[in-house]
Amino acid sequence: MVTYLDADTAPLRNTGQIRLYGEEAFEGMRRACRLTAQCLDELATFVKPGVTTNAIDRFVFEYGMDSGAIPATLNYRGYTKSSCTSINHVVCHGIPDDKPLREGDILNIDVTYVLDGWHGDSSRMYPVGRIKRAAERLLEVTYDCLVRGVEAVKPGARTGAIGAAIQTYAESHRCSVVRDFCGHGVGYLFHDAPNILHYGTANEGVEMKPGMIFTIEPMINLGRPHVKVLSDGWTAVTRDRSLSAQYEHTVGVTEDGCEIFTLSPAGLDRPGLVS
């Protein structure tokens, strides 16, 4: 049975219970998430052919440190980088390296900053130079999946409504939803209850209540949904090597809907795409 508890009195670990945060916590999340969104804005002009993902990772580290924030991924369970950079058929958790980006690549950059104890988690897709129409279409569909997932967030509905909205839209455009990874509770902790599936039916999952904070981060493939994790223990790729894309927001459930904490201050939630 799912239980909810006041986040102020909850232990600082994932107990499987769902934390309900108050206004002070929402304000802390606004600050952390705004910093993450600002970093992702800055990267819109940084990403170009010839740039390495290690250079991007250094930028993420320095941007956070200059603002008094720590990248949450750095040394998380042995991970040694400040961001995840996933290119083309890499679904998620791509590890930055010294290989230069190439014209036509599509790149997901996933950043989480910890600011004053709060975790601001978001990711966006970046086209590298001019990309093919199929790749552009995948980015458009994936972003629209995120939008539809966010629109399903409201008190009284179940988290399955988020997944149902995403799956219905993705499959209507002949794309597939990755099942191996999901969104998650966030706030005091980097990963917390509940899990947010990006597929399913509207009457599944837990009831959304005001004060819940979680990520929505659909991973959408042009091909089949199946993935595999490489020998490094982190990098997940599509089994059929089809292109994959992901966008992510952190949201909080309010009395009448939700607040998106990670919206781009510069209006660059979908960099490189025409609105």
PDB file of C-alpha atoms in Angstrom:
ATOM      1  CA  MET A   1       0.000   0.000   0.000  1.00  0.00           C
ATOM      2  CA  VAL A   2       1.328   3.431  -0.946  1.00  0.00           C
ATOM      3  CA  THR A   3       1.806   5.878   1.913  1.00  0.00           C
ATOM      4  CA  TYR A   4       2.451   9.600   1.846  1.00  0.00           C
ATOM      5  CA  LEU A   5       4.335  11.564   4.473  1.00  0.00           C
ATOM      6  CA  ASP A   6       5.386  15.087   5.326  1.00  0.00           C
ATOM      7  CA  ALA A   7       8.777  15.646   3.711  1.00  0.00           C
ATOM      8  CA  ASP A   8       9.966  17.698   6.701  1.00  0.00           C
ATOM      9  CA  THR A   9       9.695  14.689   9.008  1.00  0.00           C
ATOM     10  CA  ALA A  10      10.797  11.991   6.545  1.00  0.00           C
ATOM     11  CA  PRO A  11      14.165  10.187   6.864  1.00  0.00           C
ATOM     12  CA  LEU A  12      16.811  11.237   4.347  1.00  0.00           C
ATOM     13  CA  ARG A  13      16.637   8.023   2.338  1.00  0.00           C
ATOM     14  CA  ASN A  14      14.298   6.383  -0.135  1.00  0.00           C
ATOM     15  CA  THR A  15      11.822   4.453   1.991  1.00  0.00           C
ATOM     16  CA  GLY A  16       9.303   3.869  -0.788  1.00  0.00           C
ATOM     17  CA  GLN A  17       6.973   6.404   0.803  1.00  0.00           C
ATOM     18  CA  ILE A  18       5.985   9.494  -1.157  1.00  0.00           C
ATOM     19  CA  ARG A  19       7.076  12.826   0.264  1.00  0.00           C
ATOM     20  CA  LEU A  20       4.730  15.788   0.213  1.00  0.00           C
ATOM     21  CA  TYR A  21       6.643  19.067   0.208  1.00  0.00           C
ATOM     22  CA  GLY A  22       5.542  22.511   1.360  1.00  0.00           C
ATOM     23  CA  GLU A  23       6.037  25.994  -0.071  1.00  0.00           C
ATOM     24  CA  GLU A  24       9.519  26.408   1.399  1.00  0.00           C
ATOM     25  CA  ALA A  25      10.629  23.276  -0.420  1.00  0.00           C
ATOM     26  CA  PHE A  26       9.002  24.456  -3.649  1.00  0.00           C
ATOM     27  CA  GLU A  27      11.001  27.676  -3.375  1.00  0.00           C
ATOM     28  CA  GLY A  28      14.214  25.697  -2.877  1.00  0.00           C
ATOM     29  CA  MET A  29      13.410  23.589  -5.928  1.00  0.00           C
ATOM     30  CA  ARG A  30      12.727  26.718  -7.975  1.00  0.00           C
ATOM     31  CA  ARG A  31      16.243  27.979  -7.255  1.00  0.00           C
ATOM     32  CA  ALA A  32      17.997  24.665  -7.959  1.00  0.00           C
ATOM     33  CA  CYS A  33      15.992  23.942 -11.085  1.00  0.00           C
ATOM     34  CA  ARG A  34      16.408  27.450 -12.445  1.00  0.00           C
ATOM     35  CA  LEU A  35      20.184  27.063 -12.198  1.00  0.00           C
ATOM     36  CA  THR A  36      20.007  23.779 -14.093  1.00  0.00           C
ATOM     37  CA  ALA A  37      17.801  25.356 -16.757  1.00  0.00           C
ATOM     38  CA  GLN A  38      20.164  28.322 -17.098  1.00  0.00           C
ATOM     39  CA  CYS A  39      23.106  25.979 -17.640  1.00  0.00           C
ATOM     40  CA  LEU A  40      21.193  24.115 -20.336  1.00  0.00           C
ATOM     41  CA  ASP A  41      20.390  27.481 -21.945  1.00  0.00           C
ATOM     42  CA  GLU A  42      24.087  28.386 -22.069  1.00  0.00           C
ATOM     43  CA  LEU A  43      24.894  25.074 -23.739  1.00  0.00           C
ATOM     44  CA  ALA A  44      22.642  25.900 -26.708  1.00  0.00           C
ATOM     45  CA  THR A  45      25.439  27.950 -28.292  1.00  0.00           C
ATOM     46  CA  PHE A  46      28.220  25.716 -26.960  1.00  0.00           C
ATOM     47  CA  VAL A  47      27.091  22.547 -28.767  1.00  0.00           C
ATOM     48  CA  LYS A  48      28.509  22.410 -32.299  1.00  0.00           C
ATOM     49  CA  PRO A  49      30.561  20.091 -34.520  1.00  0.00           C
ATOM     50  CA  GLY A  50      34.069  19.518 -33.170  1.00  0.00           C
ATOM     51  CA  VAL A  51      33.189  20.130 -29.517  1.00  0.00           C
ATOM     52  CA  THR A  52      33.823  17.156 -27.223  1.00  0.00           C
ATOM     53  CA  THR A  53      31.397  15.964 -24.598  1.00  0.00           C
ATOM     54  CA  ASN A  54      34.234  16.223 -22.072  1.00  0.00           C
ATOM     55  CA  ALA A  55      34.361  19.958 -22.844  1.00  0.00           C
ATOM     56  CA  ILE A  56      30.615  20.128 -22.250  1.00  0.00           C
ATOM     57  CA  ASP A  57      31.042  18.266 -18.975  1.00  0.00           C
ATOM     58  CA  ARG A  58      33.745  20.676 -17.805  1.00  0.00           C
ATOM     59  CA  PHE A  59      31.422  23.573 -18.598  1.00  0.00           C
ATOM     60  CA  VAL A  60      28.656  21.972 -16.526  1.00  0.00           C
ATOM     61  CA  PHE A  61      31.020  21.452 -13.586  1.00  0.00           C
ATOM     62  CA  GLU A  62      32.434  24.976 -13.661  1.00  0.00           C
ATOM     63  CA  TYR A  63      29.040  26.620 -14.186  1.00  0.00           C
ATOM     64  CA  GLY A  64      27.665  24.852 -11.142  1.00  0.00           C
ATOM     65  CA  MET A  65      30.680  25.529  -8.937  1.00  0.00           C
ATOM     66  CA  ASP A  66      30.654  29.221  -9.875  1.00  0.00           C
ATOM     67  CA  SER A  67      27.050  29.333  -8.616  1.00  0.00           C
ATOM     68  CA  GLY A  68      27.639  27.404  -5.398  1.00  0.00           C
ATOM     69  CA  ALA A  69      26.125  24.164  -6.700  1.00  0.00           C
ATOM     70  CA  ILE A  70      27.466  20.626  -6.989  1.00  0.00           C
ATOM     71  CA  PRO A  71      26.642  18.300  -9.934  1.00  0.00           C
ATOM     72  CA  ALA A  72      24.644  15.443  -8.433  1.00  0.00           C
ATOM     73  CA  THR A  73      26.077  12.838 -10.808  1.00  0.00           C
ATOM     74  CA  LEU A  74      29.700  13.519  -9.834  1.00  0.00           C
ATOM     75  CA  ASN A  75      30.872  10.442  -7.888  1.00  0.00           C
ATOM     76  CA  TYR A  76      27.291   9.141  -7.710  1.00  0.00           C
ATOM     77  CA  ARG A  77      27.589   5.359  -7.371  1.00  0.00           C
ATOM     78  CA  GLY A  78      31.031   5.527  -8.975  1.00  0.00           C
ATOM     79  CA  TYR A  79      30.048   7.801 -11.871  1.00  0.00           C
ATOM     80  CA  THR A  80      32.933  10.223 -12.489  1.00  0.00           C
ATOM     81  CA  LYS A  81      31.342  12.965 -14.603  1.00  0.00           C
ATOM     82  CA  SER A  82      29.224  16.052 -13.924  1.00  0.00           C
ATOM     83  CA  SER A  83      26.633  15.311 -16.619  1.00  0.00           C
ATOM     84  CA  CYS A  84      25.348  12.595 -18.927  1.00  0.00           C
ATOM     85  CA  THR A  85      25.800  13.124 -22.660  1.00  0.00           C
ATOM     86  CA  SER A  86      23.899  10.693 -24.883  1.00  0.00           C
ATOM     87  CA  ILE A  87      24.505  10.784 -28.643  1.00  0.00           C
ATOM     88  CA  ASN A  88      22.326   9.358 -31.444  1.00  0.00           C
ATOM     89  CA  HIS A  89      21.441   5.748 -30.470  1.00  0.00           C
ATOM     90  CA  VAL A  90      22.509   6.212 -26.839  1.00  0.00           C
ATOM     91  CA  VAL A  91      19.292   6.226 -24.839  1.00  0.00           C
ATOM     92  CA  CYS A  92      20.657   7.645 -21.582  1.00  0.00           C
ATOM     93  CA  HIS A  93      23.629   7.780 -19.193  1.00  0.00           C
ATOM     94  CA  GLY A  94      26.178   8.378 -21.938  1.00  0.00           C
ATOM     95  CA  ILE A  95      29.580   9.135 -20.392  1.00  0.00           C
ATOM     96  CA  PRO A  96      31.385  12.290 -21.614  1.00  0.00           C
ATOM     97  CA  ASP A  97      34.651  11.635 -23.474  1.00  0.00           C
ATOM     98  CA  ASP A  98      37.101  13.234 -25.913  1.00  0.00           C
ATOM     99  CA  LYS A  99      35.367  12.179 -29.129  1.00  0.00           C
ATOM    100  CA  PRO A 100      34.287  15.299 -31.061  1.00  0.00           C
ATOM    101  CA  LEU A 101      30.652  15.823 -31.965  1.00  0.00           C
ATOM    102  CA  ARG A 102      29.902  15.474 -35.669  1.00  0.00           C
ATOM    103  CA  GLU A 103      27.583  17.352 -38.003  1.00  0.00           C
ATOM    104  CA  GLY A 104      24.185  15.651 -37.912  1.00  0.00           C
ATOM    105  CA  ASP A 105      24.485  14.162 -34.414  1.00  0.00           C
ATOM    106  CA  ILE A 106      21.697  14.562 -31.897  1.00  0.00           C
ATOM    107  CA  LEU A 107      22.776  14.976 -28.288  1.00  0.00           C
ATOM    108  CA  ASN A 108      20.975  14.748 -24.968  1.00  0.00           C
ATOM    109  CA  ILE A 109      22.588  16.623 -22.087  1.00  0.00           C
ATOM    110  CA  ASP A 110      21.290  15.664 -18.641  1.00  0.00           C
ATOM    111  CA  VAL A 111      22.226  17.950 -15.752  1.00  0.00           C
ATOM    112  CA  THR A 112      21.297  17.822 -12.074  1.00  0.00           C
ATOM    113  CA  TYR A 113      22.594  20.472  -9.705  1.00  0.00           C
ATOM    114  CA  VAL A 114      22.406  20.270  -5.931  1.00  0.00           C
ATOM    115  CA  LEU A 115      21.874  23.777  -4.575  1.00  0.00           C
ATOM    116  CA  ASP A 116      21.303  24.277  -0.847  1.00  0.00           C
ATOM    117  CA  GLY A 117      20.376  20.600  -0.610  1.00  0.00           C
ATOM    118  CA  TRP A 118      17.795  20.643  -3.413  1.00  0.00           C
ATOM    119  CA  HIS A 119      18.179  18.663  -6.642  1.00  0.00           C
ATOM    120  CA  GLY A 120      17.325  20.390  -9.931  1.00  0.00           C
ATOM    121  CA  ASP A 121      17.094  17.708 -12.637  1.00  0.00           C
ATOM    122  CA  SER A 122      16.513  18.343 -16.345  1.00  0.00           C
ATOM    123  CA  SER A 123      17.694  17.343 -19.813  1.00  0.00           C
ATOM    124  CA  ARG A 124      17.299  18.594 -23.362  1.00  0.00           C
ATOM    125  CA  MET A 125      18.139  17.483 -26.870  1.00  0.00           C
ATOM    126  CA  TYR A 126      20.580  19.488 -28.985  1.00  0.00           C
ATOM    127  CA  PRO A 127      20.975  19.101 -32.755  1.00  0.00           C
ATOM    128  CA  VAL A 128      24.623  19.287 -33.798  1.00  0.00           C
ATOM    129  CA  GLY A 129      24.697  21.439 -36.912  1.00  0.00           C
ATOM    130  CA  ARG A 130      22.175  20.422 -39.565  1.00  0.00           C
ATOM    131  CA  ILE A 131      20.423  17.146 -38.804  1.00  0.00           C
ATOM    132  CA  LYS A 132      18.354  14.822 -40.970  1.00  0.00           C
ATOM    133  CA  ARG A 133      14.592  15.220 -41.094  1.00  0.00           C
ATOM    134  CA  ALA A 134      14.042  11.850 -39.390  1.00  0.00           C
ATOM    135  CA  ALA A 135      16.151  12.985 -36.440  1.00  0.00           C
ATOM    136  CA  GLU A 136      14.384  16.343 -36.320  1.00  0.00           C
ATOM    137  CA  ARG A 137      11.025  14.579 -36.321  1.00  0.00           C
ATOM    138  CA  LEU A 138      12.127  12.370 -33.422  1.00  0.00           C
ATOM    139  CA  LEU A 139      13.097  15.429 -31.393  1.00  0.00           C
ATOM    140  CA  GLU A 140       9.752  17.065 -32.142  1.00  0.00           C
ATOM    141  CA  VAL A 141       7.778  13.969 -31.154  1.00  0.00           C
ATOM    142  CA  THR A 142       9.798  13.444 -27.985  1.00  0.00           C
ATOM    143  CA  TYR A 143       9.376  17.020 -26.829  1.00  0.00           C
ATOM    144  CA  ASP A 144       5.654  16.846 -27.523  1.00  0.00           C
ATOM    145  CA  CYS A 145       5.535  13.628 -25.476  1.00  0.00           C
ATOM    146  CA  LEU A 146       7.044  15.511 -22.541  1.00  0.00           C
ATOM    147  CA  VAL A 147       4.493  18.304 -22.924  1.00  0.00           C
ATOM    148  CA  ARG A 148       1.608  15.829 -22.933  1.00  0.00           C
ATOM    149  CA  GLY A 149       3.007  14.051 -19.910  1.00  0.00           C
ATOM    150  CA  VAL A 150       3.249  17.300 -17.985  1.00  0.00           C
ATOM    151  CA  GLU A 151      -0.290  18.269 -18.992  1.00  0.00           C
ATOM    152  CA  ALA A 152      -1.558  15.054 -17.359  1.00  0.00           C
ATOM    153  CA  VAL A 153      -0.237  16.098 -13.935  1.00  0.00           C
ATOM    154  CA  LYS A 154      -3.000  17.208 -11.568  1.00  0.00           C
ATOM    155  CA  PRO A 155      -4.146  16.266  -8.067  1.00  0.00           C
ATOM    156  CA  GLY A 156      -6.516  13.302  -7.968  1.00  0.00           C
ATOM    157  CA  ALA A 157      -5.231  11.774 -11.197  1.00  0.00           C
ATOM    158  CA  ARG A 158      -2.917   8.765 -11.168  1.00  0.00           C
ATOM    159  CA  THR A 159       0.647   8.719 -12.396  1.00  0.00           C
ATOM    160  CA  GLY A 160      -0.444   6.248 -15.070  1.00  0.00           C
ATOM    161  CA  ALA A 161      -2.145   9.169 -16.817  1.00  0.00           C
ATOM    162  CA  ILE A 162       1.305  10.591 -17.521  1.00  0.00           C
ATOM    163  CA  GLY A 163       2.522   7.385 -19.123  1.00  0.00           C
ATOM    164  CA  ALA A 164      -0.703   6.889 -21.061  1.00  0.00           C
ATOM    165  CA  ALA A 165      -0.480  10.369 -22.584  1.00  0.00           C
ATOM    166  CA  ILE A 166       3.143   9.827 -23.594  1.00  0.00           C
ATOM    167  CA  GLN A 167       2.678   6.327 -25.001  1.00  0.00           C
ATOM    168  CA  THR A 168      -0.439   7.214 -26.973  1.00  0.00           C
ATOM    169  CA  TYR A 169       1.246  10.171 -28.641  1.00  0.00           C
ATOM    170  CA  ALA A 170       4.567   8.440 -29.337  1.00  0.00           C
ATOM    171  CA  GLU A 171       2.971   5.368 -30.886  1.00  0.00           C
ATOM    172  CA  SER A 172       0.593   7.494 -32.963  1.00  0.00           C
ATOM    173  CA  HIS A 173       3.750   8.845 -34.623  1.00  0.00           C
ATOM    174  CA  ARG A 174       5.215   5.359 -35.133  1.00  0.00           C
ATOM    175  CA  CYS A 175       7.813   5.763 -32.404  1.00  0.00           C
ATOM    176  CA  SER A 176       8.351   3.582 -29.345  1.00  0.00           C
ATOM    177  CA  VAL A 177       8.670   4.303 -25.617  1.00  0.00           C
ATOM    178  CA  VAL A 178      11.639   2.922 -23.690  1.00  0.00           C
ATOM    179  CA  ARG A 179      10.398   0.819 -20.760  1.00  0.00           C
ATOM    180  CA  ASP A 180      13.697   0.191 -18.979  1.00  0.00           C
ATOM    181  CA  PHE A 181      14.011   3.663 -17.435  1.00  0.00           C
ATOM    182  CA  CYS A 182      11.521   6.011 -15.815  1.00  0.00           C
ATOM    183  CA  GLY A 183      11.021   9.321 -14.074  1.00  0.00           C
ATOM    184  CA  HIS A 184      11.330   9.525 -10.303  1.00  0.00           C
ATOM    185  CA  GLY A 185      10.643  11.493  -7.175  1.00  0.00           C
ATOM    186  CA  VAL A 186      13.196  14.206  -6.500  1.00  0.00           C
ATOM    187  CA  GLY A 187      13.810  16.946  -3.949  1.00  0.00           C
ATOM    188  CA  TYR A 188      15.910  16.282  -0.868  1.00  0.00           C
ATOM    189  CA  LEU A 189      17.006  13.096  -2.654  1.00  0.00           C
ATOM    190  CA  PHE A 190      18.304  12.619  -6.181  1.00  0.00           C
ATOM    191  CA  HIS A 191      16.102   9.556  -6.746  1.00  0.00           C
ATOM    192  CA  ASP A 192      13.031   8.960  -4.617  1.00  0.00           C
ATOM    193  CA  ALA A 193       9.523   7.493  -4.801  1.00  0.00           C
ATOM    194  CA  PRO A 194       7.412   7.356  -6.853  1.00  0.00           C
ATOM    195  CA  ASN A 195       8.613   5.931 -10.155  1.00  0.00           C
ATOM    196  CA  ILE A 196       7.006   7.698 -13.112  1.00  0.00           C
ATOM    197  CA  LEU A 197       6.471   5.305 -16.005  1.00  0.00           C
ATOM    198  CA  HIS A 198       6.269   6.729 -19.513  1.00  0.00           C
ATOM    199  CA  TYR A 199       3.762   4.123 -20.703  1.00  0.00           C
ATOM    200  CA  GLY A 200       0.645   2.474 -19.278  1.00  0.00           C
ATOM    201  CA  THR A 201      -2.998   3.316 -18.685  1.00  0.00           C
ATOM    202  CA  ALA A 202      -4.561   6.271 -16.946  1.00  0.00           C
ATOM    203  CA  ASN A 203      -6.004   4.324 -14.007  1.00  0.00           C
ATOM    204  CA  GLU A 204      -2.648   2.808 -13.010  1.00  0.00           C
ATOM    205  CA  GLY A 205      -0.024   4.134 -10.618  1.00  0.00           C
ATOM    206  CA  VAL A 206      -0.336   6.196  -7.462  1.00  0.00           C
ATOM    207  CA  GLU A 207      -2.648   9.110  -6.884  1.00  0.00           C
ATOM    208  CA  MET A 208      -1.001  12.473  -7.417  1.00  0.00           C
ATOM    209  CA  LYS A 209      -1.338  14.825  -4.452  1.00  0.00           C
ATOM    210  CA  PRO A 210      -0.305  18.451  -3.935  1.00  0.00           C
ATOM    211  CA  GLY A 211       3.279  18.626  -2.700  1.00  0.00           C
ATOM    212  CA  MET A 212       4.633  15.720  -4.756  1.00  0.00           C
ATOM    213  CA  ILE A 213       7.759  16.533  -6.783  1.00  0.00           C
ATOM    214  CA  PHE A 214       9.062  14.270  -9.552  1.00  0.00           C
ATOM    215  CA  THR A 215      10.657  14.164 -12.972  1.00  0.00           C
ATOM    216  CA  ILE A 216       9.034  13.311 -16.288  1.00  0.00           C
ATOM    217  CA  GLU A 217      11.695  12.235 -18.796  1.00  0.00           C
ATOM    218  CA  PRO A 218      10.384  10.147 -21.702  1.00  0.00           C
ATOM    219  CA  MET A 219      12.932   8.308 -23.815  1.00  0.00           C
ATOM    220  CA  ILE A 220      11.532   7.787 -27.312  1.00  0.00           C
ATOM    221  CA  ASN A 221      13.075   5.630 -30.059  1.00  0.00           C
ATOM    222  CA  LEU A 222      12.618   5.795 -33.815  1.00  0.00           C
ATOM    223  CA  GLY A 223      12.844   2.006 -33.852  1.00  0.00           C
ATOM    224  CA  ARG A 224      11.966  -0.634 -31.300  1.00  0.00           C
ATOM    225  CA  PRO A 225      11.900   0.124 -27.556  1.00  0.00           C
ATOM    226  CA  HIS A 226      14.508  -2.422 -26.494  1.00  0.00           C
ATOM    227  CA  VAL A 227      17.787  -1.269 -24.952  1.00  0.00           C
ATOM    228  CA  LYS A 228      20.974  -2.775 -23.582  1.00  0.00           C
ATOM    229  CA  VAL A 229      23.548  -1.441 -21.135  1.00  0.00           C
ATOM    230  CA  LEU A 230      27.167  -1.499 -22.297  1.00  0.00           C
ATOM    231  CA  SER A 231      30.077  -3.001 -20.374  1.00  0.00           C
ATOM    232  CA  ASP A 232      30.841   0.321 -18.658  1.00  0.00           C
ATOM    233  CA  GLY A 233      27.740  -0.305 -16.571  1.00  0.00           C
ATOM    234  CA  TRP A 234      26.143   3.033 -17.456  1.00  0.00           C
ATOM    235  CA  THR A 235      25.668   3.651 -21.180  1.00  0.00           C
ATOM    236  CA  ALA A 236      22.281   2.425 -22.422  1.00  0.00           C
ATOM    237  CA  VAL A 237      21.827   2.075 -26.193  1.00  0.00           C
ATOM    238  CA  THR A 238      19.061   0.967 -28.515  1.00  0.00           C
ATOM    239  CA  ARG A 239      19.439  -2.686 -29.457  1.00  0.00           C
ATOM    240  CA  ASP A 240      18.551  -1.983 -33.087  1.00  0.00           C
ATOM    241  CA  ARG A 241      20.821   1.123 -33.156  1.00  0.00           C
ATOM    242  CA  SER A 242      17.890   3.355 -34.010  1.00  0.00           C
ATOM    243  CA  LEU A 243      18.000   6.973 -32.882  1.00  0.00           C
ATOM    244  CA  SER A 244      16.766   7.808 -29.387  1.00  0.00           C
ATOM    245  CA  ALA A 245      15.786  11.133 -27.809  1.00  0.00           C
ATOM    246  CA  GLN A 246      14.811  12.417 -24.361  1.00  0.00           C
ATOM    247  CA  TYR A 247      13.587  15.626 -22.753  1.00  0.00           C
ATOM    248  CA  GLU A 248      13.117  16.019 -19.009  1.00  0.00           C
ATOM    249  CA  HIS A 249      11.393  18.402 -16.630  1.00  0.00           C
ATOM    250  CA  THR A 250      11.081  18.446 -12.857  1.00  0.00           C
ATOM    251  CA  VAL A 251       7.535  19.284 -11.781  1.00  0.00           C
ATOM    252  CA  GLY A 252       5.649  19.806  -8.552  1.00  0.00           C
ATOM    253  CA  VAL A 253       1.975  18.946  -8.072  1.00  0.00           C
ATOM    254  CA  THR A 254      -0.079  21.971  -6.987  1.00  0.00           C
ATOM    255  CA  GLU A 255      -3.676  22.360  -5.803  1.00  0.00           C
ATOM    256  CA  ASP A 256      -4.928  22.821  -9.363  1.00  0.00           C
ATOM    257  CA  GLY A 257      -2.288  21.299 -11.635  1.00  0.00           C
ATOM    258  CA  CYS A 258       1.484  21.462 -11.588  1.00  0.00           C
ATOM    259  CA  GLU A 259       4.443  23.808 -11.608  1.00  0.00           C
ATOM    260  CA  ILE A 260       7.299  23.144 -14.033  1.00  0.00           C
ATOM    261  CA  PHE A 261      10.464  24.016 -12.134  1.00  0.00           C
ATOM    262  CA  THR A 262      12.923  23.528 -15.012  1.00  0.00           C
ATOM    263  CA  LEU A 263      11.432  25.720 -17.732  1.00  0.00           C
ATOM    264  CA  SER A 264      14.063  27.568 -19.742  1.00  0.00           C
ATOM    265  CA  PRO A 265      14.390  31.222 -18.676  1.00  0.00           C
ATOM    266  CA  ALA A 266      15.478  31.989 -22.257  1.00  0.00           C
ATOM    267  CA  GLY A 267      12.701  30.025 -23.967  1.00  0.00           C
ATOM    268  CA  LEU A 268      15.146  27.336 -25.137  1.00  0.00           C
ATOM    269  CA  ASP A 269      13.317  24.254 -23.879  1.00  0.00           C
ATOM    270  CA  ARG A 270      13.729  22.759 -27.365  1.00  0.00           C
ATOM    271  CA  PRO A 271      16.989  24.270 -28.655  1.00  0.00           C
ATOM    272  CA  GLY A 272      17.535  24.125 -32.375  1.00  0.00           C
ATOM    273  CA  LEU A 273      13.900  23.412 -33.215  1.00  0.00           C
ATOM    274  CA  VAL A 274      11.454  25.908 -34.660  1.00  0.00           C
ATOM    275  CA  SER A 275       8.612  26.474 -32.214  1.00  0.00           C
TER     276      SER A 275
END
